[in-house]
CSV table of C-alpha atoms in Angstrom, one decimal:
chain,number,residue,atom,x,y,z
A,1,MET,CA,-9.1,-2.6,11.3
A,2,PRO,CA,-5.5,-2.9,12.6
A,3,LYS,CA,-3.1,-0.5,11.1
A,4,GLU,CA,0.3,-2.0,12.0
A,5,ASN,CA,1.1,-3.0,8.4
A,6,CYS,CA,-0.1,0.2,6.7
A,7,LEU,CA,1.6,2.9,4.6
A,8,LEU,CA,0.3,6.4,3.9
A,9,VAL,CA,0.8,7.1,0.2
A,10,PHE,CA,0.7,10.5,-1.4
A,11,ALA,CA,-0.4,9.8,-5.0
A,12,ALA,CA,-3.4,10.4,-7.2
A,13,GLY,CA,-4.9,9.5,-10.6
A,14,LYS,CA,-2.9,7.0,-12.7
A,15,GLN,CA,-0.2,6.7,-10.0
A,16,LEU,CA,-2.8,5.5,-7.5
A,17,ASP,CA,-4.3,3.1,-10.1
A,18,LEU,CA,-0.8,1.7,-10.6
A,19,LEU,CA,-0.2,1.3,-6.9
A,20,ARG,CA,-3.6,-0.5,-6.5
A,21,GLY,CA,-2.5,-3.1,-9.1
A,22,GLU,CA,0.9,-3.5,-7.4
A,23,ALA,CA,-0.7,-3.9,-3.9
A,24,SER,CA,-3.0,-6.6,-5.3
A,25,ARG,CA,-0.1,-8.4,-6.9
A,26,LEU,CA,2.1,-8.3,-3.8
A,27,ALA,CA,-0.7,-9.4,-1.5
A,28,LYS,CA,-1.6,-12.3,-3.8
A,29,GLU,CA,2.1,-13.2,-4.0
A,30,ASN,CA,2.4,-13.2,-0.2
A,31,LYS,CA,-1.0,-14.9,0.3
A,32,VAL,CA,-2.4,-12.0,2.4
A,33,ASP,CA,-5.3,-9.7,2.2
A,34,TRP,CA,-5.0,-5.9,1.7
A,35,TRP,CA,-7.3,-2.9,1.7
A,36,ILE,CA,-7.3,0.8,1.1
A,37,ASP,CA,-8.6,3.6,3.3
A,38,ARG,CA,-9.0,7.1,2.0
A,39,VAL,CA,-7.8,9.6,4.6
A,40,GLU,CA,-7.5,13.4,4.6
A,41,ALA,CA,-3.7,13.3,4.0
A,42,GLY,CA,-3.6,10.7,1.3
A,43,THR,CA,-4.4,7.0,0.8
A,44,ARG,CA,-3.7,4.3,3.4
A,45,PHE,CA,-2.6,1.0,2.0
A,46,CYS,CA,-2.9,-1.8,4.6
A,47,PHE,CA,-1.7,-5.4,4.4
A,48,GLU,CA,-2.2,-8.4,6.6
A,49,GLY,CA,1.5,-9.1,6.5
A,50,ALA,CA,4.6,-7.0,7.1
A,51,LYS,CA,6.5,-8.7,4.2
A,52,ALA,CA,3.9,-7.5,1.7
A,53,ARG,CA,3.9,-4.0,3.3
A,54,ASP,CA,7.7,-3.8,3.0
A,55,ALA,CA,7.6,-4.9,-0.6
A,56,PHE,CA,5.0,-2.3,-1.3
A,57,ALA,CA,7.1,0.4,0.3
A,58,LEU,CA,10.0,-0.6,-1.9
A,59,THR,CA,7.7,-0.5,-5.0
A,60,CYS,CA,6.7,3.1,-4.0
A,61,ASP,CA,10.3,4.1,-3.6
A,62,ASN,CA,11.2,2.6,-7.0
A,63,LEU,CA,8.4,4.5,-8.7
A,64,GLY,CA,9.4,7.8,-6.9
A,65,ILE,CA,6.1,7.9,-5.0
A,66,SER,CA,6.2,9.3,-1.5
A,67,CYS,CA,4.9,7.1,1.3
A,68,ARG,CA,5.4,6.7,5.0
A,69,GLU,CA,4.3,4.4,7.8
A,70,CYS,CA,1.1,5.3,9.6
C-alpha cells in the first residue's frame, strides 16, 4: 500500500479509539478511504488523499497527540 499520505501516531487506548473515529469521519467527509497499520514505533494512519491526512494531523495537534509523517 502507498504510504505518501500517512502519519505515524504515538497513542494508545482511549486516545487511539478517539483517533480512529476522527480518521473515519475525516475520510468520509473528504470521500476517501483510510486504513491503519500497526508498526513497532506506533500506529500508522493512512489516507487516500492529502487533504484528509492534513486535517487528521491538525486533529492530532489539537488533541495534544504526537504524530509525524512517515
